[in-house]
Each structure stands twice: as C-alpha cells, then as structure tokens.
PDB file of C-alpha atoms and ligand atoms in Angstrom:
ATOM      1  CA  MET R 229      88.126  92.159 103.555  1.00 61.00           C
ATOM      2  CA  PRO R 230      90.638  89.533 102.334  1.00 68.00           C
ATOM      3  CA  ASN R 231      90.410  86.353 104.411  1.00 68.00           C
ATOM      4  CA  SER R 232      93.931  86.656 105.803  1.00 69.00           C
ATOM      5  CA  ASP R 233      93.059  90.100 107.230  1.00 90.00           C
ATOM      6  CA  LEU R 234      89.894  88.678 108.758  1.00 88.00           C
ATOM      7  CA  TYR R 235      91.850  85.999 110.594  1.00 90.00           C
ATOM      8  CA  ASP R 236      94.442  88.550 111.625  1.00 92.00           C
ATOM      9  CA  LYS R 237      91.769  90.798 113.092  1.00 93.00           C
ATOM     10  CA  LEU R 238      90.088  88.030 115.083  1.00 95.00           C
ATOM     11  CA  SER R 239      93.301  86.487 116.361  1.00 95.00           C
ATOM     12  CA  VAL R 240      94.872  89.831 117.297  1.00 94.00           C
ATOM     13  CA  GLU R 241      91.736  91.121 118.991  1.00 95.00           C
ATOM     14  CA  ARG R 242      91.079  87.920 120.959  1.00 97.00           C
ATOM     15  CA  ARG R 243      92.627  88.033 124.363  1.00 97.00           C
ATOM     16  CA  SER R 244      91.881  86.399 127.663  1.00 98.00           C
ATOM     17  CA  THR R 245      89.215  88.582 129.219  1.00 98.00           C
ATOM     18  CA  ARG R 246      88.729  88.610 132.968  1.00 98.00           C
ATOM     19  CA  ALA R 247      85.963  91.184 133.511  1.00 98.00           C
ATOM     20  CA  TYR R 248      82.573  91.228 131.782  1.00 98.00           C
ATOM     21  CA  LEU R 249      79.513  93.372 131.329  1.00 98.00           C
ATOM     22  CA  PRO R 250      76.312  91.858 132.745  1.00 98.00           C
ATOM     23  CA  THR R 251      74.777  91.767 129.227  1.00 98.00           C
ATOM     24  CA  PRO R 252      73.472  88.214 128.735  1.00 98.00           C
ATOM     25  CA  VAL R 253      74.433  85.969 125.826  1.00 98.00           C
ATOM     26  CA  ASP R 254      71.435  84.313 124.181  1.00 95.00           C
ATOM     27  CA  GLU R 255      71.445  80.541 124.232  1.00 96.00           C
ATOM     28  CA  PRO R 256      70.831  80.163 120.465  1.00 97.00           C
ATOM     29  CA  LEU R 257      73.964  82.250 119.871  1.00 98.00           C
ATOM     30  CA  LEU R 258      75.968  80.104 122.285  1.00 98.00           C
ATOM     31  CA  ARG R 259      74.760  76.934 120.542  1.00 98.00           C
ATOM     32  CA  GLN R 260      75.751  78.431 117.188  1.00 98.00           C
ATOM     33  CA  LEU R 261      79.260  79.190 118.497  1.00 98.00           C
ATOM     34  CA  VAL R 262      79.715  75.645 119.807  1.00 98.00           C
ATOM     35  CA  GLN R 263      78.493  74.300 116.481  1.00 98.00           C
ATOM     36  CA  GLN R 264      80.998  76.505 114.633  1.00 98.00           C
ATOM     37  CA  ALA R 265      83.793  75.405 116.979  1.00 98.00           C
ATOM     38  CA  ARG R 266      82.877  71.806 116.192  1.00 97.00           C
ATOM     39  CA  ARG R 267      84.068  72.326 112.639  1.00 97.00           C
ATOM     40  CA  ALA R 268      87.586  71.909 113.999  1.00 98.00           C
ATOM     41  CA  PRO R 269      89.421  68.932 112.574  1.00 98.00           C
ATOM     42  CA  SER R 270      90.090  65.908 114.786  1.00 98.00           C
ATOM     43  CA  GLY R 271      91.949  62.631 114.333  1.00 97.00           C
ATOM     44  CA  ALA R 272      89.635  60.154 112.548  1.00 97.00           C
ATOM     45  CA  ASN R 273      86.940  62.819 113.026  1.00 98.00           C
ATOM     46  CA  LEU R 274      86.329  61.568 116.580  1.00 97.00           C
ATOM     47  CA  GLN R 275      85.376  65.097 117.748  1.00 97.00           C
ATOM     48  CA  PRO R 276      86.332  64.622 121.397  1.00 97.00           C
ATOM     49  CA  GLY R 277      85.141  66.837 124.208  1.00 97.00           C
ATOM     50  CA  CYS R 278      81.959  68.296 125.558  1.00 97.00           C
ATOM     51  CA  PHE R 279      80.943  71.834 126.548  1.00 98.00           C
ATOM     52  CA  ILE R 280      78.622  72.027 129.538  1.00 98.00           C
ATOM     53  CA  GLN R 281      76.950  75.328 130.333  1.00 98.00           C
ATOM     54  CA  ILE R 282      76.459  75.850 134.059  1.00 98.00           C
ATOM     55  CA  THR R 283      73.711  78.231 135.149  1.00 98.00           C
ATOM     56  CA  GLY R 284      71.564  79.192 138.125  1.00 98.00           C
ATOM     57  CA  GLN R 285      71.926  77.347 141.401  1.00 98.00           C
ATOM     58  CA  SER R 286      74.336  74.773 139.889  1.00 98.00           C
ATOM     59  CA  ARG R 287      76.735  77.546 138.967  1.00 98.00           C
ATOM     60  CA  GLN R 288      76.479  79.227 142.362  1.00 98.00           C
ATOM     61  CA  THR R 289      77.062  75.991 144.218  1.00 98.00           C
ATOM     62  CA  LEU R 290      79.960  74.959 141.982  1.00 98.00           C
ATOM     63  CA  SER R 291      81.724  78.318 142.369  1.00 98.00           C
ATOM     64  CA  MET R 292      81.235  78.274 146.138  1.00 98.00           C
ATOM     65  CA  GLU R 293      82.554  74.710 146.481  1.00 98.00           C
ATOM     66  CA  LEU R 294      85.562  75.445 144.276  1.00 98.00           C
ATOM     67  CA  LEU R 295      86.403  78.532 146.281  1.00 98.00           C
ATOM     68  CA  LYS R 296      86.088  76.622 149.544  1.00 98.00           C
ATOM     69  CA  ALA R 297      88.324  73.806 148.284  1.00 98.00           C
ATOM     70  CA  TRP R 298      90.969  76.255 147.079  1.00 98.00           C
ATOM     71  CA  GLN R 299      90.907  78.197 150.357  1.00 97.00           C
ATOM     72  CA  ALA R 300      91.222  74.943 152.322  1.00 97.00           C
ATOM     73  CA  GLN R 301      94.069  73.845 150.004  1.00 96.00           C
ATOM     74  CA  ALA R 302      92.105  70.637 149.439  1.00 95.00           C
ATOM     75  CA  ASN R 303      94.271  69.510 146.534  1.00 92.00           C
ATOM     76  CA  GLU R 304      93.155  66.697 144.235  1.00 96.00           C
ATOM     77  CA  PRO R 305      94.986  64.656 141.622  1.00 95.00           C
ATOM     78  CA  GLU R 306      94.304  66.258 138.238  1.00 96.00           C
ATOM     79  CA  ASP R 307      92.883  64.300 135.313  1.00 94.00           C
ATOM     80  CA  TYR R 308      95.736  65.240 132.987  1.00 94.00           C
ATOM     81  CA  ASP R 309      99.217  66.739 133.237  1.00 91.00           C
ATOM     82  CA  TYR R 310      99.761  70.249 132.053  1.00 91.00           C
ATOM     83  CA  PHE R 311     103.047  71.898 132.888  1.00 93.00           C
ATOM     84  CA  PRO R 312     106.435  70.319 132.235  1.00 94.00           C
ATOM     85  CA  GLN R 313     108.070  69.132 135.459  1.00 93.00           C
ATOM     86  CA  PRO R 314     110.486  70.713 136.096  1.00 94.00           C
ATOM     87  CA  MET R 315     109.599  73.876 134.210  1.00 95.00           C
ATOM     88  CA  PRO R 316     112.513  74.906 131.937  1.00 96.00           C
ATOM     89  CA  MET R 317     113.787  78.406 132.650  1.00 96.00           C
ATOM     90  CA  ALA R 318     112.769  79.760 129.209  1.00 93.00           C
ATOM     91  CA  LEU R 319     109.147  78.704 129.847  1.00 95.00           C
ATOM     92  CA  ARG R 320     109.232  79.911 133.428  1.00 96.00           C
ATOM     93  CA  ARG R 321     110.199  83.357 132.104  1.00 95.00           C
ATOM     94  CA  ARG R 322     107.093  83.377 129.907  1.00 95.00           C
ATOM     95  CA  GLN R 323     104.938  82.296 132.831  1.00 95.00           C
ATOM     96  CA  VAL R 324     106.331  85.058 135.017  1.00 95.00           C
ATOM     97  CA  ALA R 325     105.903  87.644 132.239  1.00 95.00           C
ATOM     98  CA  SER R 326     102.217  86.784 131.812  1.00 95.00           C
ATOM     99  CA  ALA R 327     101.638  86.909 135.583  1.00 95.00           C
ATOM    100  CA  GLN R 328     103.416  90.274 135.701  1.00 95.00           C
ATOM    101  CA  ALA R 329     101.250  91.583 132.866  1.00 95.00           C
ATOM    102  CA  LEU R 330      98.112  90.468 134.723  1.00 96.00           C
ATOM    103  CA  TYR R 331      99.019  91.793 138.147  1.00 96.00           C
ATOM    104  CA  GLY R 332     100.640  94.890 136.643  1.00 95.00           C
ATOM    105  CA  ALA R 333      97.363  95.785 134.904  1.00 95.00           C
ATOM    106  CA  LEU R 334      95.639  95.465 138.275  1.00 96.00           C
ATOM    107  CA  GLY R 335      98.297  97.434 140.146  1.00 95.00           C
ATOM    108  CA  ILE R 336      99.020  94.400 142.353  1.00 95.00           C
ATOM    109  CA  THR R 337     102.631  94.298 143.500  1.00 93.00           C
ATOM    110  CA  ARG R 338     104.755  91.156 143.904  1.00 88.00           C
ATOM    111  CA  GLU R 339     104.561  91.406 147.667  1.00 93.00           C
ATOM    112  CA  ASP R 340     100.764  91.763 147.696  1.00 95.00           C
ATOM    113  CA  ARG R 341      99.824  88.119 148.294  1.00 95.00           C
ATOM    114  CA  GLN R 342      96.247  89.022 149.229  1.00 96.00           C
ATOM    115  CA  GLY R 343      95.768  90.976 146.025  1.00 96.00           C
ATOM    116  CA  ARG R 344      97.027  88.066 143.915  1.00 96.00           C
ATOM    117  CA  ASP R 345      94.814  85.644 145.842  1.00 97.00           C
ATOM    118  CA  ARG R 346      91.809  87.904 145.284  1.00 96.00           C
ATOM    119  CA  GLN R 347      92.409  87.807 141.551  1.00 96.00           C
ATOM    120  CA  PHE R 348      93.052  84.054 141.550  1.00 97.00           C
ATOM    121  CA  ALA R 349      89.806  83.438 143.433  1.00 98.00           C
ATOM    122  CA  ARG R 350      87.941  85.078 140.551  1.00 98.00           C
ATOM    123  CA  ASN R 351      88.784  82.059 138.397  1.00 98.00           C
ATOM    124  CA  PHE R 352      86.283  80.075 140.425  1.00 98.00           C
ATOM    125  CA  SER R 353      83.408  82.468 139.733  1.00 98.00           C
ATOM    126  CA  PHE R 354      84.237  82.379 135.991  1.00 98.00           C
ATOM    127  CA  PHE R 355      85.177  86.059 136.388  1.00 98.00           C
ATOM    128  CA  ASP R 356      81.419  86.697 136.796  1.00 98.00           C
ATOM    129  CA  ALA R 357      80.958  86.213 133.065  1.00 98.00           C
ATOM    130  CA  PRO R 358      77.387  85.730 131.859  1.00 98.00           C
ATOM    131  CA  VAL R 359      78.374  82.370 130.350  1.00 98.00           C
ATOM    132  CA  ALA R 360      80.158  79.690 132.376  1.00 98.00           C
ATOM    133  CA  LEU R 361      81.233  76.489 130.643  1.00 98.00           C
ATOM    134  CA  ILE R 362      82.956  73.379 131.906  1.00 98.00           C
ATOM    135  CA  VAL R 363      84.842  71.496 129.221  1.00 98.00           C
ATOM    136  CA  THR R 364      85.094  67.745 129.657  1.00 98.00           C
ATOM    137  CA  MET R 365      86.557  64.828 127.768  1.00 97.00           C
ATOM    138  CA  GLU R 366      85.044  61.365 127.766  1.00 93.00           C
ATOM    139  CA  HIS R 367      86.447  57.951 126.907  1.00 90.00           C
ATOM    140  CA  ASP R 368      90.028  58.141 128.197  1.00 91.00           C
ATOM    141  CA  PHE R 369      91.514  59.910 125.199  1.00 95.00           C
ATOM    142  CA  GLY R 370      95.285  60.260 125.115  1.00 94.00           C
ATOM    143  CA  ALA R 371      97.259  63.396 124.315  1.00 95.00           C
ATOM    144  CA  GLY R 372      95.898  63.397 120.745  1.00 96.00           C
ATOM    145  CA  GLY R 373      92.362  63.885 122.022  1.00 97.00           C
ATOM    146  CA  TYR R 374      93.454  66.905 124.046  1.00 97.00           C
ATOM    147  CA  MET R 375      95.141  68.278 120.925  1.00 98.00           C
ATOM    148  CA  ASP R 376      91.861  67.899 119.007  1.00 98.00           C
ATOM    149  CA  LEU R 377      89.881  69.508 121.795  1.00 98.00           C
ATOM    150  CA  GLY R 378      92.370  72.393 121.932  1.00 98.00           C
ATOM    151  CA  MET R 379      91.564  73.177 118.310  1.00 98.00           C
ATOM    152  CA  THR R 380      87.853  73.189 119.119  1.00 98.00           C
ATOM    153  CA  LEU R 381      88.496  75.468 122.090  1.00 98.00           C
ATOM    154  CA  TYR R 382      90.340  77.970 119.962  1.00 98.00           C
ATOM    155  CA  GLY R 383      87.603  77.664 117.339  1.00 98.00           C
ATOM    156  CA  LEU R 384      85.081  78.587 120.015  1.00 98.00           C
ATOM    157  CA  MET R 385      87.170  81.562 121.113  1.00 98.00           C
ATOM    158  CA  LEU R 386      87.481  82.914 117.573  1.00 98.00           C
ATOM    159  CA  ALA R 387      83.818  82.235 116.747  1.00 98.00           C
ATOM    160  CA  ALA R 388      82.916  84.179 119.897  1.00 98.00           C
ATOM    161  CA  GLN R 389      85.320  86.970 118.953  1.00 98.00           C
ATOM    162  CA  ALA R 390      83.653  87.234 115.536  1.00 97.00           C
ATOM    163  CA  GLN R 391      80.380  87.983 117.371  1.00 97.00           C
ATOM    164  CA  GLY R 392      81.979  90.658 119.547  1.00 98.00           C
ATOM    165  CA  LEU R 393      82.193  88.301 122.505  1.00 98.00           C
ATOM    166  CA  ALA R 394      85.218  87.712 124.706  1.00 98.00           C
ATOM    167  CA  THR R 395      86.446  84.565 126.448  1.00 98.00           C
ATOM    168  CA  CYS R 396      88.934  83.226 128.955  1.00 98.00           C
ATOM    169  CA  ALA R 397      89.948  79.590 129.374  1.00 98.00           C
ATOM    170  CA  ILE R 398      90.203  78.641 133.043  1.00 98.00           C
ATOM    171  CA  GLY R 399      92.694  75.867 133.633  1.00 98.00           C
ATOM    172  CA  ALA R 400      92.418  76.502 137.388  1.00 97.00           C
ATOM    173  CA  MET R 401      89.186  74.455 137.305  1.00 97.00           C
ATOM    174  CA  ALA R 402      91.140  71.360 136.265  1.00 97.00           C
ATOM    175  CA  SER R 403      92.668  71.281 139.762  1.00 97.00           C
ATOM    176  CA  TYR R 404      89.346  70.036 141.198  1.00 98.00           C
ATOM    177  CA  PRO R 405      88.059  67.296 138.876  1.00 98.00           C
ATOM    178  CA  LYS R 406      86.464  65.147 141.588  1.00 98.00           C
ATOM    179  CA  LEU R 407      84.670  68.104 143.114  1.00 98.00           C
ATOM    180  CA  ILE R 408      83.379  69.210 139.710  1.00 98.00           C
ATOM    181  CA  ARG R 409      82.182  65.703 138.837  1.00 98.00           C
ATOM    182  CA  ARG R 410      80.377  65.482 142.183  1.00 98.00           C
ATOM    183  CA  CYS R 411      78.774  68.956 141.961  1.00 98.00           C
ATOM    184  CA  LEU R 412      77.602  68.478 138.364  1.00 98.00           C
ATOM    185  CA  ASP R 413      76.764  64.804 138.705  1.00 98.00           C
ATOM    186  CA  LEU R 414      79.138  63.861 135.879  1.00 98.00           C
ATOM    187  CA  SER R 415      80.189  60.271 135.284  1.00 96.00           C
ATOM    188  CA  GLU R 416      83.436  58.976 136.800  1.00 95.00           C
ATOM    189  CA  GLY R 417      84.816  58.706 133.271  1.00 95.00           C
ATOM    190  CA  SER R 418      84.403  62.436 132.530  1.00 97.00           C
ATOM    191  CA  ARG R 419      87.767  64.160 132.473  1.00 97.00           C
ATOM    192  CA  VAL R 420      87.643  67.809 133.533  1.00 98.00           C
ATOM    193  CA  VAL R 421      89.710  69.803 131.031  1.00 98.00           C
ATOM    194  CA  CYS R 422      89.041  73.463 131.900  1.00 98.00           C
ATOM    195  CA  GLY R 423      86.388  76.099 132.404  1.00 98.00           C
ATOM    196  CA  ILE R 424      85.519  78.858 129.963  1.00 98.00           C
ATOM    197  CA  ALA R 425      84.176  82.300 130.769  1.00 98.00           C
ATOM    198  CA  MET R 426      82.374  84.081 127.937  1.00 98.00           C
ATOM    199  CA  GLY R 427      80.528  87.358 127.545  1.00 98.00           C
ATOM    200  CA  TYR R 428      80.903  90.956 126.458  1.00 98.00           C
ATOM    201  CA  ALA R 429      84.158  92.438 127.737  1.00 98.00           C
ATOM    202  CA  ASP R 430      84.016  95.303 130.196  1.00 98.00           C
ATOM    203  CA  PRO R 431      86.160  97.885 128.378  1.00 97.00           C
ATOM    204  CA  GLN R 432      86.636  99.944 131.554  1.00 97.00           C
ATOM    205  CA  ALA R 433      88.087  97.129 133.670  1.00 97.00           C
ATOM    206  CA  PRO R 434      91.852  97.571 134.144  1.00 96.00           C
ATOM    207  CA  VAL R 435      92.368  93.780 134.094  1.00 97.00           C
ATOM    208  CA  ASN R 436      91.223  93.757 130.480  1.00 97.00           C
ATOM    209  CA  HIS R 437      93.965  96.146 129.495  1.00 94.00           C
ATOM    210  CA  MET R 438      96.719  93.575 129.943  1.00 93.00           C
ATOM    211  CA  ARG R 439      98.536  92.340 126.870  1.00 92.00           C
ATOM    212  CA  THR R 440     100.689  89.266 126.483  1.00 95.00           C
ATOM    213  CA  ALA R 441     103.606  88.874 124.077  1.00 93.00           C
ATOM    214  CA  ARG R 442     104.569  86.024 121.762  1.00 94.00           C
ATOM    215  CA  GLY R 443     108.044  84.831 120.925  1.00 91.00           C
ATOM    216  CA  PRO R 444     109.561  85.585 117.510  1.00 93.00           C
ATOM    217  CA  VAL R 445     108.502  83.311 114.657  1.00 94.00           C
ATOM    218  CA  GLU R 446     112.042  81.864 114.505  1.00 93.00           C
ATOM    219  CA  GLU R 447     111.292  80.069 117.766  1.00 89.00           C
ATOM    220  CA  TYR R 448     108.339  78.244 116.236  1.00 91.00           C
ATOM    221  CA  PHE R 449     109.351  77.762 112.656  1.00 95.00           C
ATOM    222  CA  ARG R 450     112.464  76.606 110.944  1.00 94.00           C
ATOM    223  CA  VAL R 451     113.416  75.078 107.675  1.00 96.00           C
ATOM    224  CA  ILE R 452     115.594  72.020 107.323  1.00 96.00           C
ATOM    225  CA  ALA R 453     116.763  71.523 103.747  1.00 95.00           C
TER     226      ALA R 453
HETATM  227  C1  FMN N 791      94.038  75.982 128.539  1.00 65.73           C
HETATM  228  C2  FMN N 791      94.170  77.355 129.157  1.00 65.73           C
HETATM  229  C3  FMN N 791      93.994  77.522 130.505  1.00 65.73           C
HETATM  230  C4  FMN N 791      94.055  78.802 131.072  1.00 65.73           C
HETATM  231  N1  FMN N 791      93.813  78.960 132.405  1.00 65.73           N
HETATM  232  C5  FMN N 791      93.728  80.205 132.929  1.00 65.73           C
HETATM  233  C6  FMN N 791      93.319  80.380 134.277  1.00 65.73           C
HETATM  234  O1  FMN N 791      93.066  79.430 135.025  1.00 65.73           O
HETATM  235  N2  FMN N 791      93.209  81.664 134.752  1.00 65.73           N
HETATM  236  C7  FMN N 791      93.488  82.745 133.960  1.00 65.73           C
HETATM  237  O2  FMN N 791      93.339  83.878 134.445  1.00 65.73           O
HETATM  238  N3  FMN N 791      93.890  82.602 132.674  1.00 65.73           N
HETATM  239  C8  FMN N 791      94.007  81.362 132.141  1.00 65.73           C
HETATM  240  N4  FMN N 791      94.366  81.187 130.828  1.00 65.73           N
HETATM  241  C9  FMN N 791      94.695  82.356 130.010  1.00 65.73           C
HETATM  242  C10 FMN N 791      96.193  82.431 129.716  1.00 65.73           C
HETATM  243  O3  FMN N 791      96.844  82.966 130.831  1.00 65.73           O
HETATM  244  C11 FMN N 791      96.377  83.298 128.463  1.00 65.73           C
HETATM  245  O4  FMN N 791      95.821  82.630 127.367  1.00 65.73           O
HETATM  246  C12 FMN N 791      97.844  83.601 128.150  1.00 65.73           C
HETATM  247  O5  FMN N 791      98.455  84.338 129.174  1.00 65.73           O
HETATM  248  C13 FMN N 791      97.963  84.382 126.829  1.00 65.73           C
HETATM  249  O6  FMN N 791      97.218  85.589 126.914  1.00 65.73           O
HETATM  250  P1  FMN N 791      96.017  85.908 125.921  1.00 65.73           P
HETATM  251  O7  FMN N 791      95.037  84.775 125.987  1.00 65.73           O
HETATM  252  O8  FMN N 791      95.441  87.189 126.443  1.00 65.73           O
HETATM  253  O9  FMN N 791      96.591  86.033 124.534  1.00 65.73           O
HETATM  254  C14 FMN N 791      94.344  79.917 130.244  1.00 65.73           C
HETATM  255  C15 FMN N 791      94.536  79.732 128.884  1.00 65.73           C
HETATM  256  C16 FMN N 791      94.448  78.469 128.329  1.00 65.73           C
HETATM  257  C17 FMN N 791      94.608  78.310 126.848  1.00 65.73           C
END
C-alpha cells in the first residue's frame, strides 16, 4: 500500500471512541505505542509530557472522586486555558454540531438533561476502556510545549489505530487538576493535560456510530503570492 494511502486509512478510521470491549490491552503493546508516539517532533527535542497508566484501586478511586466532584460542581481552576473566551460563533457552531452528533447517535434529545449528564459522567470512568491514561506536563511549559505534546497525543492515537485499537482524549479530566494530583500523588508542578481512554472499540455501541465533519480545506490553507 502506498504510504499516503496508509496514512489516509489510519486518519480516516480513527475516531473518538466512547464504548469499548472488555478485551484487555497487553502492557508491552501499550509501552510500544507510547514509544512510537514519542517519535513526534518537539521544539529543541524537549519531548514534553508524560503518560500515566491508572489501574486497579487507583483507577476506581480516581473515577469515583472525579464523579463526586463533578456532581457537587466543585469547580477548580484549570492548569491551562482551552477554549477561546468568548467563543466565536463559527467555532460555537462546530461545538454544537459535534455535541449533536454525539447525542444524536445516542438518541438523547436536547431537552434530555439527564441523558446528557449520564453520557458526560462516562468521561470520568474513561468510558470503561481497558486502558486509562492521565497525560501530564512537567516544568511549566508554555503553549509550545502543549503543541509538542499534542503531536505526541495524535501519534499515540494513530499508533493505536494501526494496531486495531481505538482511543478518546478526555479533556473533561483537565477540569480537576488538584483532585487528580492529590489522588495520584503527583507533584504540585505536574500539569494535568487530559485523560485518554484506549481499547478495542465496541462495534455494536450506538455511541461509536457518530461521525464528525471537518471544514473545507480552503478554511485551513491558502496561498499568498
Ligand atoms: C484534547 C481533546 C480533548 C477531548 N475531550 C473530550 C472529552 O472530554 N469528552 C469526549 O467525549 N470527547 C472529547 N474529545 C473528543 C472530541 O470531541 C473529538 O475529537 C471531536 O469531536 C472530533 O471527533 P473525532 O475525534 O471522532 O474525529 C476530546 C478531543 C481532544 C483532542
């Protein structure tokens, strides 16, 4: 297969997956994927970021504490900004479209607040994926470090895809950095970037049938002569 087709296949087939089979993922395979993701370029080759696998009692406790904090609306300052404030209308439309695709796939209507909350709560259990990762950043990197780490994250997603595995980044975790540091005994300097769910996709789950769109290439690319 020509290389461009290989990339096309992986990048088209990758999608955020929110329901998994119980089939475990072997740790040597997970290590290999992280190693492959680490081939991502980074400014001055600083290779920022860390992937922490959470298992067993630590995972159960973390998920329970996150759920409790979210239910109690115990908001915390986040370690880094994400969304533009205010959100421009064009971006808001994309946000709404992706939420509609998600809740549409689940048959959850706009008025069904409980249904949406039920789905949102699943973020905190890593969608019950066999692999749960917390991604952190050390050493007070600026925006450039997050850019580097983003490349590694996508590298991990595509490396996983190449092995028939599925993933979902979970930015919702970044809303509780203090709680996560406390539960996992991380240093004060660890910045909580996101969670990642990984495993074999459940092909029967309606939530996995959602598709998101991308804007036309003209929006991302132009030529100035
Ligand atoms: C950094 C990051 C954080 C995300 N956080 C969440 C999240 O908290 N919950 C969720 O269900 N999806 C989350 N997603 C998935 C996005 O909603 C998804 O990537 C987007 O809608 C495009 O869909 P696709 O990944 O299926 O192509 C996140 C994605 C990224 C890259």
